[in-house]
Structures are given as C-alpha cells and as structure tokens.
Amino acid sequence: SVKFSPSRADLLVASSWDKTVRIYNANKNQLLHKYEHTSAVLDSVLTEDDQAVFGGLGGEVLMTSIGNEKATLIGSHEKGVKCVRYNLKQNLLITGSWDATIKRWDNRIENSQCQTINTPGGVLAMDIAPNGTYIVVATKENKCYLYDIRKTDNHLSLYEKRNSTLSHQIRCVRCSPSSREFVLSSTEGRISMNCYSAQEQAKKGYAFKCHVNKKEDVYTLYPVNTIDFHPIYHTFASGGCDGMVFMWDGVAKKKLPKTSLYPTSVASLSFNINGTLLAIASSYTWELGEKEHEKDEIFIQPVDD
C-alpha cells in the first residue's frame, strides 16, 4: 500500500508483502527510512508527527519512524491486520483485521488498546470520514458497517448495518473529503457511491461499471483494488487489475478524460494533502495466480488542475 502524510505534502509511506515499511520524500525521490519486519506488511499510515504505523500478517500493530532502526509494538490482533487508518482531526488510530475485529488505539502508549468491536466477518476494507463522524467497515460477508465516533471519548458505536449494492467481494472503501458520502469498489469491476443517511442513499446512491475491457463482444471485468479522493476537487481516482487509473466525478456521474496505464495491476494509490501529487503502486495482485509479471514499482504523478 502507499499513503501520503496527512500533514506533509512530500512524505509517503509504502508497505509490502516483501516485509518492509519505507518512508520516502516524494518530491526528491529519496528513501528516508526502511524497516524490515518479520512478516508481510499489509497496510500502513503516517501520523501527524511522521510516525509510520503498520499492520503485519502476524497480527501485530507497530510503529516506526525516520532514524529509528526498531519498531514499537502498539498492540496486536489474532490474525493479519488488513487495514490501518488514522484520522488527523481526532488523532484517531483504527485497525481492522481478518480476526473479525476493529480496534481503536492510543498510538502514544504501548499496548494502548482503547476499544475492540467484533464484526460478523473478517475486515476487508475500512476508512474514516475526514470530519471524524463515521467509520465505514466492509467485511467478507459483503456487508458494510457504519460506526458513529462523534462521542467525546471517541467511543465507537454501531450506527447502521447495510448490504452492499455490489454483488461481489468489496476491495476498497473510501470516504469523500466532504464526509457526505463514501465509495465502495469490488472484484467485479464496479464502483458504488453511497450516502451515510439511509434516506439520502435511497435518493442518491448508485453503482457503475468501470475497469472493464470489451473485445469481440466478450467483456472482461477487472477487480478495482484502490480508490482515493482528490482533497481539493473531491473527484476520485480508481486503480484496477487492468493496470489502469481512471478519474471520476462522482457527483456529476461522469468519467474524466485523464487516464493512465501502468505495467501491471494498480494495487494502491494516494493523493498528497494538497492534491499536487498522486502516488501509484504498480504491483501484480495475484488475480491470475502464479505467473511471470512486471516488477513492483511506485510512480509519482504530478496532478494538473
């Protein structure tokens, strides 16, 4: 996965199945820090003070930083940590795991678990609304769980359980910068726009095909692995196993003319805080099993107005 810092436009964290966490200066194409873990690292984020928090295949939640050769254990899950999310507004750190739990942490204190919530299935995708109102969690059962975090103690409480409008497994959840809607993507080459309010969802919710290739009347649907919103314009980018990145205006319901092709599957992408850069992780995601594939690479693409 790749994610830009929530407070610096040039700082990028990347984590991988090669067991590493790397922090880069994206403007200078410079590796600032590399930490080698004992197992695959499934997700990572940067906090306000440039700490990299990451989740491992073994269930650990750890933290490392530039100039620090070691990692500090924050806590653990019983199975792999699929999602790590950080909300700058509330200094809120949340992890979601294949052990069917989400956990809230205080990343300033070791073993600082503040709350654990059991989910009906393993967590596949998760995000926090930027204004700190809701957490959206997608599980293996193809359902979405909305948790309200507006209480003063940041305590998570279930707001709504919702069936996904997508018929296949969810790959990604992203909340819009406006915190008025969230987006889901799936393995069937589709994206859905969703509202937090059930009443608004009935009026404005919709889904559409995207990473689809047609050849001689045969349609190939590619998993949509990753989505991220532009922080200023509120349009969003999607990346799929077709190696394509598309830009969308979800409110106007239209595809924007800018597209990019990468050497292999787009596993992850991230806009920086001011929307001037887009980081793209090009990495084969094993959708066709073991085969020869292009090397893993990270591309930094300038974003035009």
XYZ file of C-alpha atoms in Angstrom:
305
model
C 0.000 0.000 0.000
C 1.022 3.640 -0.446
C -0.244 6.605 1.590
C 0.792 10.219 1.803
C 1.173 12.018 5.107
C -1.910 13.819 6.491
C 0.231 16.845 7.361
C 3.131 16.991 4.844
C 2.785 17.119 1.064
C 6.101 15.383 0.358
C 6.109 12.434 2.783
C 4.947 8.998 1.565
C 4.828 5.620 3.333
C 4.857 2.314 1.423
C 4.367 -1.172 2.840
C 4.591 -4.510 1.103
C 4.457 -8.294 1.150
C 8.282 -8.124 0.992
C 8.104 -7.407 4.770
C 9.270 -3.787 4.516
C 7.963 -0.366 5.505
C 9.578 2.524 3.626
C 9.214 6.276 4.038
C 10.028 8.475 1.046
C 10.399 12.127 0.219
C 8.218 12.016 -2.894
C 9.425 15.364 -4.230
C 13.073 14.318 -4.170
C 12.571 10.615 -4.996
C 14.540 9.905 -1.814
C 14.262 6.932 0.552
C 14.335 8.359 4.080
C 13.702 5.233 6.136
C 13.414 1.464 5.695
C 12.263 -1.006 8.336
C 12.309 -4.764 7.740
C 9.601 -6.674 9.607
C 9.364 -10.402 10.308
C 6.257 -10.940 8.151
C 4.396 -9.317 5.279
C 3.124 -5.785 5.990
C -0.458 -5.430 4.756
C -1.124 -1.731 5.407
C 0.446 1.410 6.860
C -0.257 5.081 7.568
C 1.664 8.169 8.633
C 0.529 10.117 11.690
C 0.702 13.873 12.247
C 4.204 13.602 13.781
C 5.527 11.484 10.858
C 5.361 8.149 12.686
C 4.626 5.181 10.413
C 2.038 2.837 11.941
C 1.697 -0.526 10.209
C -0.089 -3.853 10.470
C 1.528 -7.230 9.872
C 0.374 -10.586 8.585
C 1.047 -11.977 12.055
C -1.456 -9.571 13.647
C 0.984 -7.042 15.091
C 0.315 -3.286 15.097
C 3.634 -1.444 15.261
C 5.145 1.999 14.847
C 8.457 3.126 13.363
C 9.937 6.473 12.391
C 12.750 8.090 10.419
C 16.096 7.395 12.083
C 14.715 4.636 14.312
C 16.054 1.170 13.485
C 13.477 -0.565 15.667
C 9.668 -0.649 15.774
C 7.489 -0.111 18.831
C 4.654 -2.554 19.463
C 1.322 -0.757 19.891
C -0.743 -3.950 20.216
C -1.992 -6.919 18.238
C -4.855 -8.805 16.610
C -5.210 -12.597 16.482
C -4.895 -12.621 12.669
C -3.466 -10.401 9.945
C -4.104 -6.653 10.121
C -5.740 -5.806 6.799
C -6.436 -2.091 7.374
C -4.729 0.713 9.299
C -6.414 4.127 9.330
C -5.553 7.416 11.015
C -7.753 10.492 11.408
C -5.834 13.740 11.860
C -8.819 15.698 13.183
C -9.209 13.473 16.243
C -5.747 11.837 16.357
C -7.660 8.583 15.960
C -5.910 5.314 15.069
C -8.088 2.362 13.983
C -7.092 -1.101 12.746
C -9.217 -3.798 11.109
C -8.268 -7.461 10.973
C -9.095 -10.810 9.419
C -9.867 -11.908 13.001
C -13.221 -10.091 12.629
C -12.418 -7.193 14.946
C -11.693 -3.497 14.655
C -9.625 -1.853 17.384
C -9.100 1.739 18.482
C -5.666 2.671 19.836
C -3.769 5.457 21.523
C -0.576 5.362 19.461
C 1.291 7.350 22.126
C 1.250 4.416 24.573
C 2.431 0.814 24.144
C -0.338 -1.804 24.398
C -2.844 1.055 24.425
C -5.959 -0.717 23.169
C -8.910 1.571 23.932
C -11.791 -0.363 22.397
C -12.452 -3.593 20.490
C -15.520 -4.212 18.343
C -16.370 -7.627 16.945
C -17.565 -7.722 13.334
C -19.572 -10.606 11.806
C -16.772 -11.350 9.332
C -13.135 -10.599 8.668
C -12.405 -6.975 7.753
C -11.537 -6.456 4.073
C -11.618 -2.667 3.781
C -12.140 0.339 6.046
C -11.981 4.120 6.127
C -12.683 7.065 8.444
C -14.698 10.108 7.362
C -12.298 13.106 7.363
C -14.527 15.121 9.701
C -14.370 12.342 12.284
C -18.034 11.354 12.229
C -18.131 7.789 10.890
C -16.009 4.725 10.257
C -17.081 2.512 7.346
C -16.091 -1.159 7.536
C -16.557 -3.759 4.780
C -16.451 -7.454 5.718
C -16.135 -10.802 3.966
C -19.933 -11.196 4.078
C -20.193 -8.291 1.604
C -21.811 -6.042 4.167
C -20.938 -2.540 5.341
C -20.994 -1.429 8.947
C -21.152 2.271 9.789
C -19.817 3.229 13.217
C -20.517 6.598 14.810
C -17.489 8.189 16.512
C -18.948 11.589 17.408
C -18.970 10.988 21.153
C -16.454 12.999 23.155
C -14.430 9.918 24.151
C -14.184 8.700 20.518
C -16.127 5.595 21.533
C -17.305 3.600 18.507
C -20.987 2.655 18.357
C -22.815 0.883 15.540
C -24.851 3.361 13.513
C -26.123 1.121 10.715
C -25.596 -2.257 9.064
C -26.053 -2.172 5.301
C -25.947 -4.684 2.466
C -23.539 -3.704 -0.265
C -25.081 -2.718 -3.588
C -22.177 -4.559 -5.215
C -22.775 -8.267 -5.748
C -19.127 -9.339 -5.496
C -16.457 -9.008 -2.823
C -15.558 -5.473 -1.733
C -11.947 -4.455 -2.322
C -11.825 -0.833 -1.160
C -13.727 1.742 0.939
C -13.017 5.473 0.719
C -14.798 8.364 2.419
C -15.070 11.627 0.498
C -13.315 14.802 1.749
C -16.751 16.369 2.297
C -17.678 13.461 4.606
C -21.102 13.357 2.923
C -20.608 10.097 1.013
C -18.337 7.082 0.687
C -17.300 4.894 -2.228
C -17.003 1.110 -2.476
C -15.212 -0.902 -5.159
C -15.354 -4.600 -5.899
C -13.765 -7.532 -7.702
C -16.379 -7.314 -10.482
C -15.104 -4.053 -11.981
C -17.737 -1.861 -10.349
C -17.864 1.144 -8.018
C -20.787 2.341 -5.910
C -21.478 5.801 -4.480
C -23.089 5.683 -1.038
C -24.545 8.151 1.466
C -24.391 7.808 5.254
C -28.070 8.584 5.629
C -30.356 5.731 4.518
C -32.833 8.325 3.238
C -30.171 10.045 1.138
C -28.861 6.676 -0.027
C -32.270 5.792 -1.464
C -32.243 9.040 -3.469
C -28.617 9.444 -4.499
C -26.898 6.061 -4.223
C -25.835 4.383 -7.463
C -23.260 1.975 -8.957
C -21.441 1.853 -12.274
C -19.064 -0.303 -14.307
C -15.515 0.933 -14.640
C -12.428 -1.265 -15.136
C -13.973 -3.288 -17.947
C -12.489 -4.343 -21.276
C -14.599 -5.361 -24.278
C -13.084 -7.442 -27.065
C -15.167 -9.168 -29.734
C -18.321 -8.923 -27.620
C -16.552 -10.521 -24.651
C -16.389 -8.421 -21.501
C -13.516 -8.808 -19.022
C -14.187 -7.324 -15.582
C -11.126 -6.376 -13.546
C -11.037 -6.002 -9.756
C -10.945 -2.376 -8.612
C -8.248 -2.547 -5.940
C -7.950 1.036 -4.815
C -9.661 4.446 -4.724
C -8.599 7.829 -3.395
C -10.239 11.261 -3.446
C -8.589 14.467 -4.571
C -8.556 16.646 -1.421
C -9.468 19.879 -3.221
C -11.762 18.974 -6.147
C -13.402 15.931 -4.485
C -13.074 13.908 -7.697
C -11.543 10.474 -7.225
C -9.081 8.106 -8.870
C -9.569 4.355 -9.208
C -6.927 1.724 -9.917
C -7.537 -1.819 -11.080
C -6.029 -5.128 -12.125
C -6.134 -3.906 -15.740
C -3.213 -1.607 -14.872
C -5.384 1.451 -15.477
C -6.016 4.547 -13.367
C -9.226 6.439 -14.165
C -10.509 9.743 -12.803
C -14.179 10.218 -11.879
C -16.576 12.952 -10.843
C -18.917 11.018 -8.574
C -21.370 13.872 -8.033
C -21.757 14.618 -11.758
C -21.703 10.871 -12.539
C -19.085 11.111 -15.247
C -15.675 9.801 -16.176
C -12.996 12.453 -16.591
C -10.743 12.402 -19.667
C -7.491 11.728 -17.788
C -6.383 8.057 -17.784
C -3.045 6.342 -17.216
C -1.737 2.836 -17.949
C 0.830 1.106 -15.709
C 2.948 -2.048 -16.259
C 0.789 -4.340 -14.110
C -2.073 -4.220 -11.595
C -2.566 -0.974 -9.680
C -2.560 -2.193 -6.084
C -2.803 1.146 -4.280
C -2.868 4.887 -4.916
C -2.872 8.060 -2.832
C -3.169 11.828 -3.350
C -0.994 14.082 -1.215
C -2.507 16.622 1.168
C -2.690 19.498 -1.337
C -3.607 17.370 -4.353
C -0.485 18.130 -6.388
C 0.857 14.555 -6.472
C -0.651 11.116 -6.992
C 1.333 8.057 -5.850
C 0.584 4.819 -7.706
C 1.785 1.371 -6.592
C 2.084 -0.905 -9.636
C 2.208 -4.455 -8.278
C 0.768 -7.750 -9.500
C -2.005 -8.775 -7.079
C -2.136 -12.500 -7.981
C -5.595 -12.289 -9.543
C -4.483 -14.861 -12.162
C -2.352 -16.978 -9.826
C 1.371 -17.529 -10.096
C 2.828 -16.237 -13.358
C 5.589 -14.057 -14.734
C 4.872 -10.379 -14.106
C 6.412 -6.937 -14.178
C 8.444 -5.767 -11.177
C 6.813 -3.830 -8.356
C 7.201 -0.072 -8.740
C 5.912 3.182 -7.229
C 5.132 6.041 -9.615
C 4.698 9.682 -8.561
C 2.455 11.509 -10.998
C 2.049 15.318 -10.890
C -1.609 16.331 -10.863
C -2.683 19.084 -13.251
C -5.597 21.398 -12.479
